[in-house]
GROMACS .gro file of C-alpha atoms in nm:
model
  440
    1MET     CA    1   5.963   0.388   8.272
    2SER     CA    2   6.069   0.508   8.617
    3LEU     CA    3   5.908   0.810   8.776
    4PHE     CA    4   6.244   0.993   8.760
    5ARG     CA    5   6.279   0.939   8.386
    6CYS     CA    6   5.914   1.022   8.326
    7LEU     CA    7   5.949   1.354   8.510
    8ALA     CA    8   6.275   1.429   8.328
    9PHE     CA    9   6.106   1.358   7.996
   10CYS     CA   10   5.810   1.584   8.071
   11VAL     CA   11   6.025   1.876   8.185
   12LEU     CA   12   6.273   1.850   7.901
   13PHE     CA   13   6.005   1.799   7.638
   14VAL     CA   14   5.843   2.126   7.745
   15LEU     CA   15   6.179   2.302   7.732
   16GLY     CA   16   6.238   2.159   7.385
   17THR     CA   17   5.910   2.295   7.254
   18LEU     CA   18   6.008   2.642   7.372
   19HIS     CA   19   6.279   2.640   7.110
   20ASP     CA   20   5.998   2.644   6.850
   21CYS     CA   21   6.206   2.435   6.608
   22ARG     CA   22   5.937   2.382   6.351
   23ALA     CA   23   6.090   2.105   6.146
   24ALA     CA   24   5.821   1.848   6.075
   25GLY     CA   25   5.879   1.605   6.358
   26ARG     CA   26   5.856   1.536   6.730
   27TYR     CA   27   6.113   1.544   7.008
   28PHE     CA   28   6.149   1.293   7.290
   29VAL     CA   29   6.391   1.304   7.584
   30VAL     CA   30   6.509   1.050   7.840
   31GLU     CA   31   6.752   1.120   8.121
   32TYR     CA   32   6.941   0.876   8.342
   33PRO     CA   33   7.129   0.951   8.667
   34ALA     CA   34   7.476   0.816   8.735
   35SER     CA   35   7.466   0.445   8.808
   36THR     CA   36   7.540   0.311   9.154
   37GLU     CA   37   7.648  -0.024   9.010
   38THR     CA   38   8.020  -0.100   8.975
   39ARG     CA   39   8.003  -0.167   8.601
   40GLY     CA   40   7.734   0.090   8.529
   41LEU     CA   41   7.773   0.432   8.369
   42GLN     CA   42   7.931   0.652   8.636
   43MET     CA   43   7.777   0.979   8.515
   44GLY     CA   44   7.433   1.095   8.415
   45VAL     CA   45   7.327   1.134   8.054
   46THR     CA   46   7.042   1.292   7.859
   47TYR     CA   47   6.935   1.162   7.520
   48THR     CA   48   6.719   1.368   7.283
   49LEU     CA   49   6.550   1.196   6.989
   50TRP     CA   50   6.388   1.362   6.688
   51VAL     CA   51   6.142   1.156   6.486
   52PRO     CA   52   6.023   1.290   6.150
   53ASP     CA   53   5.652   1.315   6.081
   54ASP     CA   54   5.472   1.095   5.830
   55VAL     CA   55   5.709   0.798   5.862
   56LYS     CA   56   5.525   0.470   5.894
   57THR     CA   57   5.823   0.263   6.012
   58LEU     CA   58   6.164   0.395   6.112
   59ARG     CA   59   6.454   0.232   5.929
   60GLY     CA   60   6.745   0.350   6.142
   61VAL     CA   61   6.891   0.600   6.390
   62ILE     CA   62   7.150   0.868   6.313
   63VAL     CA   63   7.362   0.909   6.629
   64HIS     CA   64   7.544   1.243   6.662
   65GLN     CA   65   7.792   1.184   6.946
   66HIS     CA   66   7.979   1.476   7.103
   67GLY     CA   67   8.332   1.465   7.241
   68CYS     CA   68   8.493   1.490   7.586
   69GLY     CA   69   8.458   1.772   7.838
   70THR     CA   70   8.176   1.973   7.984
   71GLY     CA   71   8.164   2.212   7.687
   72ALA     CA   72   8.127   1.925   7.441
   73CYS     CA   73   7.860   1.765   7.658
   74GLN     CA   74   7.663   2.090   7.664
   75GLY     CA   75   7.706   2.118   7.288
   76GLY     CA   76   7.544   1.778   7.251
   77GLU     CA   77   7.221   1.910   7.406
   78THR     CA   78   7.116   2.064   7.072
   79ALA     CA   79   7.233   1.792   6.831
   80ALA     CA   80   6.883   1.651   6.770
   81TYR     CA   81   6.751   2.001   6.687
   82ASP     CA   82   6.987   2.042   6.390
   83PHE     CA   83   6.786   2.105   6.071
   84HIS     CA   84   7.062   1.980   5.842
   85TRP     CA   85   7.112   1.647   6.017
   86GLN     CA   86   6.734   1.615   6.038
   87ALA     CA   87   6.720   1.641   5.658
   88LEU     CA   88   6.947   1.333   5.631
   89ALA     CA   89   6.738   1.144   5.887
   90LYS     CA   90   6.412   1.232   5.715
   91LYS     CA   91   6.537   1.125   5.371
   92TRP     CA   92   6.600   0.773   5.497
   93ASP     CA   93   6.309   0.744   5.743
   94CYS     CA   94   6.549   0.756   6.036
   95ALA     CA   95   6.542   0.918   6.379
   96LEU     CA   96   6.814   1.159   6.492
   97LEU     CA   97   6.965   1.098   6.837
   98GLY     CA   98   7.177   1.348   7.032
   99PRO     CA   99   7.339   1.223   7.357
  100SER     CA  100   7.461   1.468   7.622
  101TYR     CA  101   7.671   1.320   7.904
  102HIS     CA  102   7.678   1.502   8.239
  103GLN     CA  103   8.056   1.497   8.265
  104ALA     CA  104   8.199   1.706   8.548
  105GLU     CA  105   8.532   1.883   8.500
  106GLN     CA  106   8.719   1.638   8.719
  107GLN     CA  107   8.570   1.321   8.568
  108ASN     CA  108   8.762   1.099   8.329
  109CYS     CA  109   8.605   1.107   7.984
  110ARG     CA  110   8.667   0.736   7.938
  111LEU     CA  111   8.399   0.665   8.194
  112TRP     CA  112   8.161   0.718   7.899
  113CYS     CA  113   8.366   0.724   7.577
  114ASP     CA  114   8.469   0.362   7.634
  115PRO     CA  115   8.126   0.204   7.577
  116ARG     CA  116   8.226  -0.100   7.782
  117ASN     CA  117   8.209   0.122   8.092
  118GLY     CA  118   7.831   0.137   8.084
  119SER     CA  119   7.753   0.386   7.807
  120ALA     CA  120   7.672   0.116   7.551
  121ALA     CA  121   7.419  -0.046   7.785
  122THR     CA  122   7.267   0.294   7.867
  123PHE     CA  123   7.246   0.383   7.498
  124LEU     CA  124   7.057   0.060   7.431
  125LYS     CA  125   6.831   0.133   7.729
  126SER     CA  126   6.749   0.474   7.583
  127LEU     CA  127   6.634   0.310   7.261
  128GLU     CA  128   6.409   0.081   7.464
  129ASP     CA  129   6.255   0.379   7.644
  130PHE     CA  130   6.221   0.582   7.324
  131ALA     CA  131   6.047   0.286   7.162
  132ASP     CA  132   5.784   0.307   7.436
  133GLN     CA  133   5.756   0.688   7.444
  134ALA     CA  134   5.733   0.737   7.070
  135GLN     CA  135   5.533   0.418   7.018
  136ARG     CA  136   5.802   0.308   6.774
  137PRO     CA  137   5.887  -0.051   6.868
  138GLU     CA  138   6.125  -0.076   6.572
  139LEU     CA  139   6.373   0.146   6.759
  140ARG     CA  140   6.471  -0.165   6.956
  141ARG     CA  141   6.617  -0.332   6.646
  142VAL     CA  142   6.692  -0.081   6.367
  143PRO     CA  143   7.058  -0.013   6.274
  144TRP     CA  144   7.259   0.301   6.346
  145CYS     CA  145   7.485   0.549   6.171
  146ILE     CA  146   7.738   0.682   6.423
  147TRP     CA  147   7.900   1.022   6.382
  148GLY     CA  148   8.152   1.099   6.654
  149HIS     CA  149   8.378   1.394   6.731
  150SER     CA  150   8.694   1.345   6.939
  151GLY     CA  151   8.579   1.131   7.234
  152GLY     CA  152   8.272   1.050   7.026
  153GLY     CA  153   8.502   0.901   6.763
  154PHE     CA  154   8.670   0.703   7.043
  155TRP     CA  155   8.325   0.575   7.143
  156GLY     CA  156   8.226   0.491   6.787
  157SER     CA  157   8.548   0.304   6.711
  158LEU     CA  158   8.480   0.074   7.008
  159MET     CA  159   8.108   0.036   6.933
  160GLN     CA  160   8.231  -0.085   6.595
  161THR     CA  161   8.390  -0.386   6.763
  162VAL     CA  162   8.100  -0.461   7.000
  163TYR     CA  163   7.790  -0.411   6.781
  164PRO     CA  164   7.918  -0.431   6.422
  165GLU     CA  165   7.599  -0.594   6.294
  166ARG     CA  166   7.397  -0.289   6.403
  167ILE     CA  167   7.613  -0.017   6.242
  168VAL     CA  168   7.542   0.113   5.892
  169ALA     CA  169   7.842   0.346   5.876
  170LEU     CA  170   8.084   0.543   6.096
  171TRP     CA  171   8.233   0.891   6.076
  172HIS     CA  172   8.532   0.957   6.303
  173ARG     CA  173   8.590   1.332   6.327
  174SER     CA  174   8.928   1.376   6.500
  175GLY     CA  175   8.894   1.072   6.723
  176GLY     CA  176   8.941   0.700   6.773
  177ALA     CA  177   9.047   0.460   7.046
  178ILE     CA  178   9.341   0.291   6.872
  179ASN     CA  179   9.612   0.489   7.052
  180ALA     CA  180   9.461   0.406   7.389
  181TRP     CA  181   9.448   0.032   7.334
  182ALA     CA  182   9.793   0.031   7.168
  183LYS     CA  183   9.935   0.185   7.490
  184ASP     CA  184   9.738  -0.059   7.709
  185GLU     CA  185   9.546   0.230   7.861
  186ILE     CA  186   9.224   0.041   7.789
  187PRO     CA  187   9.160  -0.328   7.716
  188ARG     CA  188   9.231  -0.410   7.352
  189PRO     CA  189   8.903  -0.494   7.179
  190GLU     CA  190   8.835  -0.808   6.983
  191PHE     CA  191   8.768  -0.758   6.613
  192PRO     CA  192   8.484  -0.970   6.475
  193ALA     CA  193   8.484  -1.010   6.099
  194GLU     CA  194   8.170  -0.796   6.073
  195ALA     CA  195   8.364  -0.495   6.210
  196PHE     CA  196   8.573  -0.493   5.892
  197ARG     CA  197   8.262  -0.465   5.674
  198ILE     CA  198   8.140  -0.131   5.812
  199PRO     CA  199   8.201   0.167   5.581
  200THR     CA  200   8.401   0.425   5.776
  201MET     CA  201   8.555   0.767   5.721
  202CYS     CA  202   8.840   0.911   5.928
  203ASN     CA  203   8.827   1.291   5.920
  204PRO     CA  204   9.099   1.468   6.121
  205GLY     CA  205   9.191   1.832   6.083
  206LEU     CA  206   9.518   1.875   5.893
  207LYS     CA  207   9.639   2.131   6.150
  208GLU     CA  208   9.621   1.860   6.420
  209ARG     CA  209   9.912   1.680   6.257
  210ASP     CA  210  10.170   1.937   6.371
  211ASP     CA  211  10.002   2.043   6.695
  212PRO     CA  212  10.156   1.873   7.003
  213ARG     CA  213   9.823   1.897   7.189
  214MET     CA  214   9.611   1.756   6.906
  215VAL     CA  215   9.846   1.522   6.724
  216GLY     CA  216   9.684   1.224   6.899
  217ALA     CA  217   9.363   1.292   6.708
  218TRP     CA  218   9.560   1.283   6.383
  219THR     CA  219   9.741   0.959   6.466
  220ALA     CA  220   9.414   0.801   6.582
  221GLY     CA  221   9.267   0.869   6.240
  222THR     CA  222   9.568   0.746   6.045
  223GLY     CA  223   9.607   0.446   6.275
  224LEU     CA  224   9.247   0.335   6.236
  225PHE     CA  225   9.266   0.386   5.862
  226HIS     CA  226   9.575   0.166   5.820
  227LEU     CA  227   9.452  -0.102   6.063
  228TYR     CA  228   9.117  -0.145   5.892
  229ARG     CA  229   9.233  -0.094   5.534
  230THR     CA  230   9.494  -0.368   5.564
  231GLN     CA  231   9.205  -0.599   5.657
  232GLY     CA  232   9.020  -0.502   5.340
  233ALA     CA  233   8.769  -0.284   5.524
  234PRO     CA  234   8.584  -0.012   5.330
  235ILE     CA  235   8.746   0.282   5.506
  236GLY     CA  236   8.842   0.625   5.377
  237PHE     CA  237   9.047   0.918   5.496
  238ALA     CA  238   8.954   1.284   5.445
  239ALA     CA  239   9.191   1.535   5.606
  240ASP     CA  240   9.028   1.875   5.652
  241PRO     CA  241   9.285   2.120   5.511
  242ARG     CA  242   9.152   2.425   5.699
  243SER     CA  243   9.090   2.306   6.054
  244SER     CA  244   9.241   2.173   6.370
  245HIS     CA  245   9.022   1.994   6.625
  246GLU     CA  246   8.705   2.196   6.560
  247CYS     CA  247   8.452   2.034   6.327
  248ALA     CA  248   8.454   2.327   6.079
  249ASP     CA  249   8.259   2.247   5.760
  250SER     CA  250   8.297   1.869   5.782
  251ARG     CA  251   7.920   1.816   5.785
  252TYR     CA  252   7.906   1.898   5.414
  253LEU     CA  253   8.100   1.578   5.350
  254ALA     CA  254   7.976   1.367   5.644
  255ILE     CA  255   7.609   1.396   5.546
  256PRO     CA  256   7.661   1.280   5.183
  257PHE     CA  257   7.884   0.999   5.313
  258PHE     CA  258   7.606   0.864   5.532
  259ASP     CA  259   7.361   0.922   5.248
  260ALA     CA  260   7.566   0.699   5.017
  261CYS     CA  261   7.613   0.430   5.283
  262LEU     CA  262   7.245   0.425   5.383
  263GLU     CA  263   7.152   0.384   5.017
  264GLN     CA  264   7.376   0.081   4.980
  265ARG     CA  265   7.329  -0.087   5.317
  266LEU     CA  266   6.977  -0.040   5.456
  267PRO     CA  267   6.736  -0.330   5.404
  268GLU     CA  268   6.464  -0.255   5.151
  269PRO     CA  269   6.168  -0.053   5.286
  270GLY     CA  270   5.907  -0.283   5.436
  271SER     CA  271   6.153  -0.569   5.479
  272ASP     CA  272   6.120  -0.775   5.798
  273SER     CA  273   6.494  -0.836   5.793
  274GLN     CA  274   6.729  -0.599   5.977
  275THR     CA  275   7.037  -0.756   5.819
  276LEU     CA  276   7.250  -0.484   5.664
  277ARG     CA  277   7.357  -0.528   5.305
  278PRO     CA  278   7.731  -0.516   5.226
  279VAL     CA  279   7.867  -0.213   5.045
  280ASP     CA  280   7.859  -0.250   4.669
  281PRO     CA  281   8.215  -0.303   4.540
  282GLN     CA  282   8.099  -0.212   4.189
  283GLN     CA  283   8.024   0.143   4.304
  284ALA     CA  284   8.350   0.201   4.494
  285TRP     CA  285   8.609   0.459   4.393
  286LEU     CA  286   8.967   0.463   4.519
  287SER     CA  287   9.244   0.715   4.564
  288THR     CA  288   9.592   0.721   4.713
  289LEU     CA  289   9.625   0.851   5.067
  290SER     CA  290   9.819   1.149   4.930
  291GLY     CA  291   9.500   1.262   4.756
  292SER     CA  292   9.546   1.176   4.390
  293LYS     CA  293   9.241   1.200   4.167
  294PRO     CA  294   8.996   0.920   4.265
  295VAL     CA  295   8.900   0.664   4.002
  296PRO     CA  296   8.658   0.370   3.985
  297ALA     CA  297   8.800   0.079   4.184
  298ALA     CA  298   8.845  -0.133   3.870
  299GLU     CA  299   9.076   0.136   3.724
  300PHE     CA  300   9.293   0.193   4.033
  301LYS     CA  301   9.661   0.104   3.971
  302GLY     CA  302   9.801   0.132   4.325
  303LEU     CA  303   9.792  -0.099   4.627
  304GLU     CA  304   9.428  -0.146   4.718
  305ASN     CA  305   9.493  -0.215   5.089
  306GLU     CA  306   9.665   0.127   5.115
  307SER     CA  307   9.405   0.316   4.913
  308VAL     CA  308   9.136   0.554   5.033
  309TRP     CA  309   8.797   0.387   4.985
  310LEU     CA  310   8.503   0.602   4.870
  311PRO     CA  311   8.148   0.463   4.843
  312ASN     CA  312   8.059   0.588   4.492
  313GLY     CA  313   8.152   0.832   4.217
  314ARG     CA  314   7.919   1.106   4.337
  315PHE     CA  315   8.080   1.106   4.680
  316ALA     CA  316   8.429   1.079   4.527
  317ALA     CA  317   8.378   1.414   4.353
  318LEU     CA  318   8.278   1.578   4.683
  319TRP     CA  319   8.572   1.418   4.863
  320GLU     CA  320   8.816   1.547   4.602
  321GLU     CA  321   8.686   1.902   4.651
  322TYR     CA  322   8.676   1.877   5.031
  323ILE     CA  323   9.037   1.766   5.079
  324ARG     CA  324   9.144   2.069   4.870
  325VAL     CA  325   8.929   2.346   5.021
  326GLY     CA  326   8.768   2.207   5.337
  327SER     CA  327   8.409   2.226   5.212
  328VAL     CA  328   8.194   2.135   4.913
  329SER     CA  329   7.998   2.344   4.666
  330ASP     CA  330   7.626   2.339   4.590
  331SER     CA  331   7.450   2.448   4.271
  332THR     CA  332   7.087   2.371   4.360
  333PRO     CA  333   6.840   2.595   4.547
  334PRO     CA  334   6.700   2.491   4.886
  335PRO     CA  335   6.344   2.371   4.951
  336ALA     CA  336   6.092   2.649   5.008
  337PRO     CA  337   5.952   2.703   5.358
  338SER     CA  338   5.619   2.540   5.431
  339ALA     CA  339   5.317   2.590   5.657
  340VAL     CA  340   5.362   2.969   5.658
  341ARG     CA  341   5.112   3.124   5.896
  342ILE     CA  342   5.021   3.484   5.968
  343ARG     CA  343   4.865   3.628   6.283
  344LYS     CA  344   4.783   3.986   6.379
  345ASN     CA  345   4.864   4.066   6.740
  346GLU     CA  346   4.655   4.293   6.960
  347ASP     CA  347   4.913   4.570   6.926
  348GLY     CA  348   4.877   4.565   6.548
  349ALA     CA  349   5.203   4.380   6.479
  350VAL     CA  350   5.196   4.094   6.229
  351GLU     CA  351   5.357   3.765   6.333
  352LEU     CA  352   5.482   3.521   6.070
  353THR     CA  353   5.568   3.159   6.153
  354TRP     CA  354   5.675   2.879   5.923
  355GLU     CA  355   5.835   2.536   5.898
  356ALA     CA  356   6.161   2.469   5.718
  357GLU     CA  357   6.358   2.179   5.578
  358ALA     CA  358   6.732   2.226   5.531
  359ASP     CA  359   6.894   2.218   5.192
  360PHE     CA  360   7.036   1.865   5.184
  361GLU     CA  361   7.366   1.976   5.033
  362SER     CA  362   7.433   2.299   5.219
  363GLY     CA  363   7.186   2.367   5.501
  364ILE     CA  364   7.024   2.703   5.580
  365ARG     CA  365   7.200   3.036   5.615
  366CYS     CA  366   6.900   3.264   5.670
  367PHE     CA  367   6.547   3.352   5.564
  368LEU     CA  368   6.428   3.651   5.363
  369ILE     CA  369   6.100   3.813   5.465
  370ARG     CA  370   5.931   3.999   5.181
  371LYS     CA  371   5.636   4.235   5.209
  372ASN     CA  372   5.438   4.342   4.905
  373GLY     CA  373   5.721   4.225   4.681
  374SER     CA  374   5.998   4.416   4.862
  375LEU     CA  375   6.257   4.288   5.108
  376LEU     CA  376   6.140   4.357   5.463
  377ALA     CA  377   6.415   4.175   5.657
  378GLN     CA  378   6.687   3.914   5.650
  379TYR     CA  379   6.649   3.677   5.946
  380PRO     CA  380   6.884   3.663   6.122
  381GLU     CA  381   7.028   3.992   6.007
  382LYS     CA  382   7.386   3.866   6.046
  383PRO     CA  383   7.420   3.487   6.043
  384VAL     CA  384   7.716   3.369   6.249
  385GLY     CA  385   7.988   3.128   6.136
  386ARG     CA  386   8.259   3.108   6.401
  387TYR     CA  387   8.363   2.754   6.303
  388GLY     CA  388   8.242   2.729   5.945
  389ARG     CA  389   7.993   2.884   5.708
  390PRO     CA  390   7.748   3.136   5.858
  391LEU     CA  391   7.425   2.950   5.932
  392PHE     CA  392   7.076   3.013   6.065
  393GLN     CA  393   7.158   2.763   6.337
  394SER     CA  394   7.504   2.895   6.415
  395MET     CA  395   7.737   2.598   6.437
  396SER     CA  396   7.946   2.526   6.745
  397TYR     CA  397   8.297   2.381   6.777
  398HIS     CA  398   8.118   2.045   6.815
  399ASP     CA  399   7.905   2.056   6.494
  400THR     CA  400   7.587   2.133   6.688
  401PRO     CA  401   7.358   2.439   6.686
  402GLU     CA  402   7.463   2.714   6.925
  403LYS     CA  403   7.218   2.827   7.192
  404PRO     CA  404   6.980   3.000   7.199
  405LEU     CA  405   6.804   2.831   6.908
  406LEU     CA  406   6.622   3.085   6.696
  407PRO     CA  407   6.248   3.031   6.648
  408LEU     CA  408   6.107   3.018   6.297
  409LYS     CA  409   5.917   3.337   6.359
  410TYR     CA  410   5.934   3.699   6.249
  411VAL     CA  411   5.728   3.991   6.379
  412ASP     CA  412   5.657   4.294   6.162
  413GLN     CA  413   5.624   4.571   6.418
  414ASN     CA  414   5.551   4.831   6.148
  415ALA     CA  415   5.239   4.676   6.004
  416GLN     CA  416   4.969   4.928   5.918
  417PRO     CA  417   4.648   4.881   6.119
  418GLY     CA  418   4.370   4.751   5.898
  419ALA     CA  419   4.600   4.703   5.597
  420ASP     CA  420   4.637   4.361   5.436
  421ALA     CA  421   4.994   4.320   5.319
  422VAL     CA  422   5.124   4.025   5.115
  423TYR     CA  423   5.411   3.845   5.293
  424GLU     CA  424   5.653   3.587   5.158
  425VAL     CA  425   5.926   3.379   5.323
  426VAL     CA  426   6.233   3.259   5.129
  427THR     CA  427   6.501   3.013   5.245
  428VAL     CA  428   6.864   3.095   5.162
  429ASN     CA  429   7.114   2.808   5.177
  430SER     CA  430   7.471   2.840   5.303
  431VAL     CA  431   7.611   2.916   4.957
  432GLY     CA  432   7.360   3.197   4.901
  433LEU     CA  433   7.105   3.030   4.673
  434GLU     CA  434   6.739   3.121   4.732
  435SER     CA  435   6.432   2.900   4.739
  436ALA     CA  436   6.102   2.975   4.574
  437PRO     CA  437   5.895   3.212   4.792
  438ALA     CA  438   5.631   3.069   5.026
  439LYS     CA  439   5.317   3.263   5.120
  440PRO     CA  440   5.077   3.220   5.411
   0.00000   0.00000   0.00000
């Protein structure tokens, strides 16, 4: 590793630890300056990788790719710190990767969102460097799930044609490159047969359809869907009925989609092979594009190459709810906090810290702090939900945690000197269900 990247890693790793994001895992960062080579990436980029603890061998990487513009790039800085996406990664022994391109206002987004302009090579280089930093050599060869918003969907739809054998599944939130290559704005990609085997979901906001500024995101989603479905590809379409270009509550469908695809496609644990398994046609459900009730594929009466493909019945039920209301429900409580610790400060205040794992279905809204059986505080007092449900990690336009990231820490300033109180911490998920209490 170069001295520049080593220094960048050290500085950014320290900054990351200041966030005090006590999910059970470690963070690694690499940063690359803009390339001076003609075909290299013409802007700098920072990649942050989260690796869960207690994983012997990583089986994949979840890539959470932001969209175009300086705001989106800044939003990408916190993607790897997201507790909810970490829960997906941990379940499948995967790492979580958040890129953040250093795009200036005047720079053309396609300098990075077309991976053939150097971003694909830089992405692969980051995995090489992370393999060394984290002492995880498997990062050089494990497959990827790619979630992309806007320009990130553009990037993912082209990565699909270049590295199809490495991609478990794709989620295109309001983005795709098909309009650009149809207008000869970029070179038309070649489509290897493997590209039509990748399970994919196109997820535009319904309000984009009638918005002159955003209609391109809608037509990119519909265009990709029709192109790939006519080739027999396992691709679905899930219009968000409540949103425009913002990501809203799409994560509550995207995470179970990747969950279903990882289950079907990852090689068996411990396998030396990295060859992805095909999706299981016996598990597929289908629906019409207009959103009729999905049914098992064997029972579908319409034209299969025009149907919405869904990976299994469990996901089909979530999809049916999502296209009606823009989110999905959850009836199970979240995991309890862990590793609760208590410390008395010199001024007599009591400091509580803990670790947390997000509810897989609905994330974390807040924590309840109880003292001697009574509610002491809700933390944060007023969770924020500008673009979706109120969450502990308030969600941005780009489906990433807003800054500043809250620490998993609460200080009781009114503790009685010399008194031993009994404290408990409770996790509340985004639909309001409470976990069992956890004590120090």
